[in-house]
Amino acid sequence: MSRTPRGETRSRILEFMRRRIAAGEPPTVREVQQAFGFRAVESARAHLRALVQAGQLVHLPGRARGYRLPEPVGALSWVPLLGRVQAGALSDAIEAPEGYVPVRAQDAGKAHFALRVVGWSMVGAGILPGDLVIVRRQPTAHSGEIVVALVGDEATVKTLRLRGGQVVLEAQNPDFPPIFPDPESLRILGKVVEVRRYLEEGS
Amino acid sequence: MSRTPRGETRSRILEFMRRRIAAGEPPTVREVQQAFGFRAVESARAHLRALVQAGQLVHLPGRARGYRLPEPVGALSWVPLLGRVQAGALSDAIEAPEGYVPVRAQDAGKAHFALRVVGWSMVGAGILPGDLVIVRRQPTAHSGEIVVALVGDEATVKTLRLRGGQVVLEAQNPDFPPIFPDPESLRILGKVVEVRRYLEEGS
DNA sequence: TTGCAAAGCAGACATTTGTCTGCTAAATTG
DNA sequence: CAATTTAGCAGACAAATGTCTGCTTTGCAA
């Protein structure tokens, strides 16, 4: 039986595993076997075992489709892209997201969502209309951080500033005056942890 | 036995499935059962079946961990984050990436990579130093598109412009004069399809 | 209240899939 | 070349996991 030179098949298998796992579909040992034309399941498994040995894969013994990628390549998640967010309707909006955006797993979980920016008020911070902001939900924030806050009935993106005990929402654009919200009615939805701009159609 | 109101459990299960599948680890029916405290496997399976019925999940019958997300939520991939790119060394740089960045699958494949932006030359386009640009490799581009081009020995991000048959690389910052590169030595590495800014530490 | 449909339960069963043992053949090494 | 390691093969076995049937409970509305 002819045979591929040392190590070459192995890295091709790693590539195969990376693709499949990243696509959310870890393969079975037998799928690896077939994909590479082995005639025995064990041949595939030996390669997988070697890749685990080399630290390039992680194995959960006994579990079906139990091979994973070691961090940081492996972990990622999706965050719901909400349209406009009305006061109090945040949880409703999460029920019917406009779409989903991939993020690193550390930014995942229920605590995050994404919004599309409307208007030019934050150009000074490099945030343009149409950009997506990824927001970690939290009820407070530090001075200087960019937050999503409810002002009136609509969510807006602004820089939070504390001026002598007084909360100010600053735009990053001289054309937009700062907002001095009533502390009672101010509600911080979360902190902007990422800004994203797609330059081609499709979100 | 107390029970959650109609439909609520279902959307929580969908959320659970989304997270697990996106993380590269589709759960088993029994894992869903346990996660939601059902006492019978069938209870979980009934929910999953209903979600498939509603088109919110896709099922591969008989396969272990056989639930998938329908496009476009499901498909995603990773793109290598290159540091600085020297002339001609692009393929070398890809061999040793600084890290990986998650993107939607449509932006995946070998044809893409990410770069970190240095300098203020593109502020006018909302691209700040430290931002990541996701680049689709292509040897040409249209006028007005933002490209990564090799000028001298270093890669730079600029707007490509055609002025009467003459190629110009324009910065988006009045402090930076346009570049009129020698057509012989100009090399376009690709087109910027996305801009990304992380506002917290960790890339 | 009564009836119906949705939700849940219990357990058996079938299939998929991981794992093991022993073997053969090709590469590598001294 | 002989010894050793690596790659691959074959088949059996066991565990994980999907699927099925029949039944009970709950929510809802006529």
Short mmCIF file of C-alpha atoms (C1' of nucleotides) in Angstrom, two decimals:
data_model
loop_
_atom_site.label_atom_id
_atom_site.label_comp_id
_atom_site.label_asym_id
_atom_site.label_seq_id
_atom_site.Cartn_x
_atom_site.Cartn_y
_atom_site.Cartn_z
CA MET A 1 0.00 0.00 0.00
CA SER A 2 1.38 3.38 -0.99
CA ARG A 3 1.65 5.91 1.77
CA THR A 4 2.07 9.62 2.24
CA PRO A 5 5.38 10.96 3.62
CA ARG A 6 5.66 11.46 7.35
CA GLY A 7 3.58 14.11 8.95
CA GLU A 8 1.95 15.39 5.81
CA THR A 9 -1.29 13.48 6.19
CA ARG A 10 -1.32 14.54 9.79
CA SER A 11 -1.34 18.26 9.11
CA ARG A 12 -3.98 17.77 6.46
CA ILE A 13 -6.10 16.02 9.05
CA LEU A 14 -5.56 18.91 11.45
CA GLU A 15 -6.71 21.31 8.75
CA PHE A 16 -9.78 19.15 8.18
CA MET A 17 -10.57 19.09 11.89
CA ARG A 18 -10.15 22.86 12.19
CA ARG A 19 -12.55 23.48 9.37
CA ARG A 20 -15.18 21.08 10.60
CA ILE A 21 -15.07 22.18 14.22
CA ALA A 22 -15.07 25.87 13.37
CA ALA A 23 -18.12 25.19 11.22
CA GLY A 24 -19.86 23.84 14.31
CA GLU A 25 -19.69 20.25 13.16
CA PRO A 26 -16.98 18.17 14.80
CA PRO A 27 -16.51 14.99 12.74
CA THR A 28 -16.64 11.41 13.94
CA VAL A 29 -13.56 9.26 13.75
CA ARG A 30 -15.20 7.36 10.94
CA GLU A 31 -15.82 10.55 9.02
CA VAL A 32 -12.12 11.31 9.23
CA GLN A 33 -11.41 7.77 8.11
CA GLN A 34 -13.57 8.15 5.02
CA ALA A 35 -12.38 11.66 4.20
CA PHE A 36 -8.81 10.38 4.00
CA GLY A 37 -9.54 6.99 2.51
CA PHE A 38 -8.31 4.88 5.41
CA ARG A 39 -9.56 1.33 5.43
CA ALA A 40 -9.56 1.05 9.20
CA VAL A 41 -11.12 3.31 11.80
CA GLU A 42 -8.03 2.91 13.90
CA SER A 43 -5.83 4.55 11.30
CA ALA A 44 -7.80 7.75 11.61
CA ARG A 45 -7.92 7.46 15.36
CA ALA A 46 -4.16 7.05 15.58
CA HIS A 47 -3.68 10.36 13.78
CA LEU A 48 -6.19 12.09 16.01
CA ARG A 49 -4.49 10.69 19.07
CA ALA A 50 -1.15 11.99 17.83
CA LEU A 51 -2.63 15.45 17.26
CA VAL A 52 -3.96 15.46 20.79
CA GLN A 53 -0.55 14.36 22.02
CA ALA A 54 0.98 17.30 20.17
CA GLY A 55 -1.48 19.65 21.83
CA GLN A 56 -3.10 20.63 18.56
CA LEU A 57 -6.43 19.07 19.40
CA VAL A 58 -8.34 18.46 22.60
CA HIS A 59 -10.18 15.21 23.17
CA LEU A 60 -13.19 14.44 25.34
CA PRO A 61 -12.88 10.66 25.72
CA GLY A 62 -15.92 8.60 25.04
CA ARG A 63 -18.05 11.43 23.72
CA ALA A 64 -19.41 11.26 20.23
CA ARG A 65 -17.66 13.78 17.98
CA GLY A 66 -15.47 14.58 20.93
CA TYR A 67 -12.55 16.44 19.37
CA ARG A 68 -12.20 20.18 19.96
CA LEU A 69 -9.80 22.95 19.11
CA PRO A 70 -7.58 24.26 21.88
CA GLU A 71 -8.10 27.93 22.75
CA PRO A 72 -8.03 30.56 21.45
CA VAL A 73 -9.01 29.44 17.98
CA GLY A 74 -11.86 27.33 19.18
CA ALA A 75 -14.05 29.47 21.33
CA LEU A 76 -16.52 31.78 19.76
CA SER A 77 -20.13 32.62 19.92
CA TRP A 78 -22.90 34.65 18.41
CA VAL A 79 -24.48 37.76 19.73
CA PRO A 80 -27.95 38.95 18.71
CA LEU A 81 -28.12 42.02 16.49
CA LEU A 82 -31.04 44.13 17.71
CA GLY A 83 -32.60 46.77 15.59
CA ARG A 84 -33.73 49.86 17.40
CA VAL A 85 -34.21 49.43 21.10
CA GLN A 86 -37.17 51.09 22.76
CA ALA A 87 -37.34 51.82 26.45
CA GLY A 88 -38.00 48.73 28.48
CA ALA A 89 -38.33 46.62 25.39
CA LEU A 90 -34.81 45.27 25.45
CA SER A 91 -35.84 41.75 26.31
CA ASP A 92 -38.54 41.82 23.67
CA ALA A 93 -36.03 42.90 21.07
CA ILE A 94 -33.78 40.02 22.06
CA GLU A 95 -36.62 37.65 21.32
CA ALA A 96 -36.68 38.80 17.72
CA PRO A 97 -33.16 39.72 16.71
CA GLU A 98 -32.38 41.11 13.28
CA GLY A 99 -29.50 38.72 12.97
CA TYR A 100 -26.43 37.41 14.70
CA VAL A 101 -22.83 38.54 14.79
CA PRO A 102 -19.88 36.27 15.56
CA VAL A 103 -17.70 37.26 18.49
CA ARG A 104 -14.93 35.69 20.50
CA ALA A 105 -16.34 33.50 23.25
CA GLN A 106 -15.13 35.83 25.97
CA ASP A 107 -17.66 38.31 24.64
CA ALA A 108 -20.49 35.80 24.55
CA GLY A 109 -23.39 34.98 26.76
CA LYS A 110 -26.68 36.65 27.48
CA ALA A 111 -24.86 39.71 28.67
CA HIS A 112 -24.06 40.92 25.16
CA PHE A 113 -25.93 42.27 22.18
CA ALA A 114 -25.20 44.32 19.08
CA LEU A 115 -26.79 47.54 17.84
CA ARG A 116 -26.61 49.49 14.61
CA VAL A 117 -25.53 53.09 15.09
CA VAL A 118 -27.76 55.87 13.82
CA GLY A 119 -26.42 59.39 13.27
CA TRP A 120 -23.12 61.19 13.33
CA SER A 121 -22.89 62.04 16.99
CA MET A 122 -19.87 59.79 17.64
CA VAL A 123 -17.70 60.44 14.57
CA GLY A 124 -15.02 61.84 16.83
CA ALA A 125 -14.60 58.38 18.33
CA GLY A 126 -14.48 56.75 14.93
CA ILE A 127 -18.06 55.50 15.15
CA LEU A 128 -19.97 56.21 11.95
CA PRO A 129 -23.65 55.75 11.12
CA GLY A 130 -24.31 52.17 10.07
CA ASP A 131 -21.54 50.80 12.28
CA LEU A 132 -22.35 47.98 14.65
CA VAL A 133 -21.54 48.35 18.33
CA ILE A 134 -21.20 45.28 20.49
CA VAL A 135 -22.50 45.99 23.97
CA ARG A 136 -21.98 44.24 27.24
CA ARG A 137 -25.05 44.72 29.40
CA GLN A 138 -24.27 46.43 32.64
CA PRO A 139 -26.20 48.99 34.68
CA THR A 140 -23.27 51.29 35.38
CA ALA A 141 -20.06 52.43 33.73
CA HIS A 142 -16.97 54.48 34.43
CA SER A 143 -16.35 58.01 33.30
CA GLY A 144 -14.92 58.11 29.81
CA GLU A 145 -16.42 54.84 28.65
CA ILE A 146 -18.72 54.66 25.67
CA VAL A 147 -22.13 53.43 26.71
CA VAL A 148 -25.57 52.71 25.34
CA ALA A 149 -28.10 54.63 27.40
CA LEU A 150 -31.81 55.11 27.29
CA VAL A 151 -32.67 58.77 26.83
CA GLY A 152 -36.38 59.29 26.53
CA ASP A 153 -37.69 56.38 24.58
CA GLU A 154 -34.70 55.54 22.42
CA ALA A 155 -31.28 54.03 22.94
CA THR A 156 -28.28 56.22 22.11
CA VAL A 157 -24.54 55.70 22.05
CA LYS A 158 -22.58 58.32 23.97
CA THR A 159 -19.53 58.83 26.10
CA LEU A 160 -20.34 58.74 29.79
CA ARG A 161 -18.73 61.50 31.80
CA LEU A 162 -18.89 62.42 35.47
CA ARG A 163 -18.54 66.16 36.11
CA GLY A 164 -18.62 66.91 39.78
CA GLY A 165 -21.09 64.23 40.67
CA GLN A 166 -23.21 65.13 37.68
CA VAL A 167 -23.66 62.54 34.92
CA VAL A 168 -23.16 63.83 31.40
CA LEU A 169 -23.67 62.02 28.13
CA GLU A 170 -21.21 63.51 25.67
CA ALA A 171 -21.35 63.15 21.93
CA GLN A 172 -18.02 63.03 20.09
CA ASN A 173 -19.02 65.69 17.59
CA PRO A 174 -19.02 69.44 18.22
CA ASP A 175 -22.40 69.76 16.50
CA PHE A 176 -24.07 67.73 19.23
CA PRO A 177 -24.46 69.34 22.66
CA PRO A 178 -23.88 67.23 25.76
CA ILE A 179 -26.91 65.76 27.46
CA PHE A 180 -27.50 66.27 31.17
CA PRO A 181 -30.04 63.57 31.86
CA ASP A 182 -32.34 63.45 34.84
CA PRO A 183 -30.56 60.94 37.12
CA GLU A 184 -33.90 59.33 37.86
CA SER A 185 -34.75 58.54 34.28
CA LEU A 186 -31.25 57.68 33.09
CA ARG A 187 -30.82 54.06 32.34
CA ILE A 188 -27.53 52.60 31.18
CA LEU A 189 -28.04 49.53 29.06
CA GLY A 190 -24.40 48.60 28.80
CA LYS A 191 -20.89 49.41 27.71
CA VAL A 192 -19.64 49.37 24.13
CA VAL A 193 -16.83 46.85 23.95
CA GLU A 194 -16.39 46.70 20.21
CA VAL A 195 -17.11 48.69 17.07
CA ARG A 196 -17.53 47.03 13.72
CA ARG A 197 -18.03 48.30 10.20
CA TYR A 198 -18.87 46.12 7.22
CA LEU A 199 -17.76 47.74 3.97
CA GLU A 200 -19.59 45.38 1.69
CA GLU A 201 -23.28 44.63 1.40
CA GLY A 202 -24.77 41.96 3.63
CA SER A 203 -25.06 43.50 7.09
CA MET B 1 -45.41 19.41 38.22
CA SER B 2 -44.99 23.13 37.72
CA ARG B 3 -44.25 24.22 34.22
CA THR B 4 -43.06 27.23 32.30
CA PRO B 5 -45.62 29.18 30.24
CA ARG B 6 -46.09 28.24 26.64
CA GLY B 7 -43.26 28.85 24.24
CA GLU B 8 -40.90 30.36 26.75
CA THR B 9 -38.93 27.22 27.39
CA ARG B 10 -38.74 26.73 23.66
CA SER B 11 -36.96 29.98 22.93
CA ARG B 12 -34.60 29.37 25.81
CA ILE B 13 -33.75 26.02 24.28
CA LEU B 14 -33.14 27.70 20.94
CA GLU B 15 -30.79 30.12 22.65
CA PHE B 16 -29.01 27.20 24.29
CA MET B 17 -28.66 25.38 20.98
CA ARG B 18 -27.35 28.49 19.24
CA ARG B 19 -24.68 28.99 21.82
CA ARG B 20 -23.55 25.39 21.85
CA ILE B 21 -23.50 24.93 18.11
CA ALA B 22 -21.75 28.23 17.50
CA ALA B 23 -19.17 27.18 20.06
CA GLY B 24 -18.45 24.16 17.88
CA GLU B 25 -20.14 21.74 20.24
CA PRO B 26 -23.64 20.68 19.23
CA PRO B 27 -25.31 19.10 22.27
CA THR B 28 -26.93 15.70 22.51
CA VAL B 29 -30.62 15.42 23.20
CA ARG B 30 -29.78 14.19 26.67
CA GLU B 31 -27.60 17.23 27.31
CA VAL B 32 -30.56 19.44 26.46
CA GLN B 33 -32.69 17.32 28.75
CA GLN B 34 -30.33 17.81 31.65
CA ALA B 35 -29.74 21.50 30.99
CA PHE B 36 -33.46 22.16 31.31
CA GLY B 37 -34.23 19.64 34.02
CA PHE B 38 -36.53 17.40 32.02
CA ARG B 39 -37.03 13.97 33.43
CA ALA B 40 -37.47 12.33 30.06
CA VAL B 41 -35.30 12.48 26.98
CA GLU B 42 -38.40 12.76 24.88
CA SER B 43 -39.39 16.05 26.44
CA ALA B 44 -36.21 17.62 25.15
CA ARG B 45 -36.57 15.93 21.82
CA ALA B 46 -40.11 17.22 21.39
CA HIS B 47 -38.87 20.79 21.77
CA LEU B 48 -36.07 20.21 19.31
CA ARG B 49 -38.49 18.69 16.84
CA ALA B 50 -40.75 21.73 17.17
CA LEU B 51 -37.81 24.06 16.57
CA VAL B 52 -36.93 22.14 13.43
CA GLN B 53 -40.57 22.34 12.36
CA ALA B 54 -40.42 26.10 12.83
CA GLY B 55 -37.31 26.28 10.66
CA GLN B 56 -35.14 27.55 13.50
CA LEU B 57 -32.99 24.45 13.61
CA VAL B 58 -31.86 21.89 11.09
CA HIS B 59 -31.75 18.22 11.94
CA LEU B 60 -29.62 15.42 10.53
CA PRO B 61 -31.65 12.38 11.57
CA GLY B 62 -29.84 9.59 13.27
CA ARG B 63 -26.54 11.41 13.64
CA ALA B 64 -25.10 11.98 17.06
CA ARG B 65 -25.31 15.67 17.99
CA GLY B 66 -27.15 16.16 14.75
CA TYR B 67 -28.75 19.57 15.22
CA ARG B 68 -27.42 22.52 13.24
CA LEU B 69 -28.23 26.18 12.81
CA PRO B 70 -29.81 27.23 9.54
CA GLU B 71 -27.77 29.75 7.57
CA PRO B 72 -26.65 32.41 7.98
CA VAL B 73 -26.35 32.12 11.72
CA GLY B 74 -24.48 28.88 11.54
CA ALA B 75 -21.63 29.51 9.20
CA LEU B 76 -18.56 31.19 10.49
CA SER B 77 -14.84 30.86 10.36
CA TRP B 78 -11.57 32.25 11.55
CA VAL B 79 -9.18 34.55 9.77
CA PRO B 80 -5.51 34.89 10.70
CA LEU B 81 -4.42 38.14 12.33
CA LEU B 82 -1.07 39.10 10.83
CA GLY B 83 1.22 41.56 12.47
CA ARG B 84 3.13 43.82 10.15
CA VAL B 85 3.40 42.59 6.61
CA GLN B 86 6.67 43.06 4.77
CA ALA B 87 6.93 43.01 1.00
CA GLY B 88 6.65 39.55 -0.41
CA ALA B 89 6.43 38.04 3.02
CA LEU B 90 2.68 37.75 3.10
CA SER B 91 2.64 33.98 2.88
CA ASP B 92 5.32 33.74 5.56
CA ALA B 93 3.29 35.96 7.82
CA ILE B 94 0.26 33.72 7.32
CA GLU B 95 2.31 30.80 8.53
CA ALA B 96 2.84 32.50 11.87
CA PRO B 97 -0.26 34.54 12.64
CA GLU B 98 -0.53 36.67 15.76
CA GLY B 99 -3.95 35.24 16.40
CA TYR B 100 -7.29 34.53 14.86
CA VAL B 101 -10.42 36.63 14.44
CA PRO B 102 -13.91 35.20 13.99
CA VAL B 103 -15.80 36.24 10.87
CA ARG B 104 -18.94 35.21 9.07
CA ALA B 105 -18.28 32.27 6.79
CA GLN B 106 -18.79 34.36 3.69
CA ASP B 107 -15.61 36.15 4.66
CA ALA B 108 -13.72 32.97 5.30
CA GLY B 109 -11.22 30.91 3.42
CA LYS B 110 -7.59 31.36 2.61
CA ALA B 111 -8.42 34.53 0.74
CA HIS B 112 -8.79 36.61 3.89
CA PHE B 113 -6.58 37.95 6.62
CA ALA B 114 -6.63 40.67 9.27
CA LEU B 115 -4.17 43.48 9.93
CA ARG B 116 -3.73 45.97 12.74
CA VAL B 117 -3.77 49.58 11.59
CA VAL B 118 -0.81 51.82 12.39
CA GLY B 119 -1.09 55.59 12.25
CA TRP B 120 -3.75 58.22 11.75
CA SER B 121 -3.83 58.41 7.99
CA MET B 122 -7.37 57.02 7.69
CA VAL B 123 -9.19 58.80 10.53
CA GLY B 124 -11.43 60.47 7.96
CA ALA B 125 -12.84 57.06 7.12
CA GLY B 126 -13.32 56.18 10.76
CA ILE B 127 -10.25 53.96 10.87
CA LEU B 128 -8.12 54.65 13.94
CA PRO B 129 -4.70 53.35 14.94
CA GLY B 130 -5.07 49.99 16.63
CA ASP B 131 -8.15 49.06 14.63
CA LEU B 132 -8.24 45.73 12.85
CA VAL B 133 -9.01 45.61 9.16
CA ILE B 134 -10.27 42.41 7.59
CA VAL B 135 -8.89 42.10 4.10
CA ARG B 136 -9.96 39.99 1.16
CA ARG B 137 -6.94 39.19 -0.95
CA GLN B 138 -7.30 40.43 -4.50
CA PRO B 139 -4.76 41.94 -6.91
CA THR B 140 -6.95 44.80 -8.09
CA ALA B 141 -9.68 47.07 -6.76
CA HIS B 142 -12.07 49.74 -7.91
CA SER B 143 -11.65 53.45 -7.47
CA GLY B 144 -12.89 54.59 -4.09
CA GLU B 145 -12.36 51.30 -2.32
CA ILE B 146 -10.13 51.02 0.71
CA VAL B 147 -7.21 48.72 0.01
CA VAL B 148 -4.10 47.32 1.58
CA ALA B 149 -1.19 48.05 -0.72
CA LEU B 150 2.51 47.48 -0.58
CA VAL B 151 4.38 50.78 -0.77
CA GLY B 152 8.07 50.33 -0.46
CA ASP B 153 8.58 47.57 2.03
CA GLU B 154 5.53 47.98 4.22
CA ALA B 155 1.80 47.41 3.87
CA THR B 156 -0.44 50.45 4.20
CA VAL B 157 -4.17 51.02 4.25
CA LYS B 158 -5.36 53.69 1.82
CA THR B 159 -8.21 54.64 -0.46
CA LEU B 160 -7.54 53.66 -4.04
CA ARG B 161 -8.37 56.34 -6.57
CA LEU B 162 -8.04 56.51 -10.35
CA ARG B 163 -7.35 60.01 -11.64
CA GLY B 164 -7.14 60.04 -15.41
CA GLY B 165 -5.57 56.63 -15.71
CA GLN B 166 -3.20 57.44 -12.88
CA VAL B 167 -3.41 55.37 -9.69
CA VAL B 168 -3.44 57.39 -6.48
CA LEU B 169 -3.38 56.12 -2.92
CA GLU B 170 -5.27 58.66 -0.84
CA ALA B 171 -5.14 58.99 2.90
CA GLN B 172 -8.30 60.16 4.63
CA ASN B 173 -6.55 62.83 6.63
CA PRO B 174 -5.50 66.28 5.34
CA ASP B 175 -2.13 65.92 7.06
CA PHE B 176 -1.16 63.05 4.79
CA PRO B 177 -0.45 63.82 1.14
CA PRO B 178 -1.66 61.41 -1.54
CA ILE B 179 0.79 58.85 -2.84
CA PHE B 180 1.42 58.48 -6.57
CA PRO B 181 3.07 55.10 -6.67
CA ASP B 182 5.20 53.81 -9.53
CA PRO B 183 2.70 51.53 -11.35
CA GLU B 184 5.46 48.93 -11.70
CA SER B 185 6.14 48.59 -8.03
CA LEU B 186 2.57 49.00 -6.77
CA ARG B 187 1.14 45.84 -5.38
CA ILE B 188 -2.39 45.62 -4.07
CA LEU B 189 -2.72 42.96 -1.42
CA GLY B 190 -6.47 43.13 -1.08
CA LYS B 191 -9.56 45.08 -0.28
CA VAL B 192 -10.67 46.06 3.22
CA VAL B 193 -14.10 44.51 3.77
CA GLU B 194 -14.45 45.19 7.46
CA VAL B 195 -13.11 47.45 10.20
CA ARG B 196 -13.10 46.38 13.82
CA ARG B 197 -12.17 48.09 17.04
CA TYR B 198 -11.89 46.36 20.40
CA LEU B 199 -12.40 48.80 23.27
CA GLU B 200 -11.25 46.48 26.00
CA GLU B 201 -7.95 44.78 26.53
CA GLY B 202 -7.33 41.42 24.88
CA SER B 203 -6.72 42.16 21.19
"C1'" DT C 1 -66.85 21.74 33.86
"C1'" DT C 2 -65.39 19.14 30.00
"C1'" DG C 3 -62.64 18.21 26.23
"C1'" DC C 4 -58.62 18.85 23.56
"C1'" DA C 5 -54.04 19.79 22.58
"C1'" DA C 6 -49.60 20.77 24.24
"C1'" DA C 7 -46.09 19.38 27.43
"C1'" DG C 8 -44.01 16.04 29.87
"C1'" DC C 9 -42.76 11.19 31.45
"C1'" DA C 10 -40.95 6.28 31.38
"C1'" DG C 11 -38.64 2.76 29.51
"C1'" DA C 12 -37.23 -0.09 25.75
"C1'" DC C 13 -34.76 -0.36 21.61
"C1'" DA C 14 -31.75 0.66 17.49
"C1'" DT C 15 -28.04 3.03 15.60
"C1'" DT C 16 -24.05 5.65 15.70
"C1'" DT C 17 -19.78 6.13 17.32
"C1'" DG C 18 -15.73 5.53 20.38
"C1'" DT C 19 -12.42 2.05 22.00
"C1'" DC C 20 -9.77 -2.09 22.26
"C1'" DT C 21 -6.62 -6.05 20.81
"C1'" DG C 22 -3.76 -8.25 17.70
"C1'" DC C 23 -1.82 -8.25 13.41
"C1'" DT C 24 0.91 -6.79 8.81
"C1'" DA C 25 3.73 -3.71 6.11
"C1'" DA C 26 6.39 0.17 5.25
"C1'" DA C 27 9.78 3.65 6.90
"C1'" DT C 28 13.71 4.71 9.88
"C1'" DT C 29 17.84 3.96 12.37
"C1'" DG C 30 22.12 2.01 13.91
"C1'" DC D 1 20.92 -5.94 7.26
"C1'" DA D 2 18.42 -6.32 11.78
"C1'" DA D 3 15.92 -3.91 15.09
"C1'" DT D 4 12.72 -0.52 16.01
"C1'" DT D 5 9.33 2.61 15.20
"C1'" DT D 6 5.47 4.32 12.55
"C1'" DA D 7 1.45 3.72 9.66
"C1'" DG D 8 -2.12 1.11 8.55
"C1'" DC D 9 -5.58 -2.87 8.80
"C1'" DA D 10 -9.42 -5.96 10.58
"C1'" DG D 11 -12.88 -7.08 13.41
"C1'" DA D 12 -15.09 -7.26 17.81
"C1'" DC D 13 -16.98 -4.81 21.54
"C1'" DA D 14 -18.98 -1.20 24.54
"C1'" DA D 15 -20.63 3.17 25.42
"C1'" DA D 16 -23.01 7.21 23.86
"C1'" DT D 17 -26.81 8.78 21.70
"C1'" DG D 18 -30.99 8.94 18.69
"C1'" DT D 19 -35.69 7.10 18.21
"C1'" DC D 20 -39.97 4.88 19.23
"C1'" DT D 21 -44.49 3.67 21.73
"C1'" DG D 22 -47.71 4.36 25.17
"C1'" DC D 23 -49.02 6.84 29.00
"C1'" DT D 24 -49.87 10.99 32.43
"C1'" DT D 25 -50.29 15.78 33.53
"C1'" DT D 26 -51.13 20.53 32.63
"C1'" DG D 27 -52.95 24.68 30.27
"C1'" DC D 28 -56.51 26.62 27.81
"C1'" DA D 29 -60.82 27.57 25.91
"C1'" DA D 30 -65.60 26.47 24.63
#
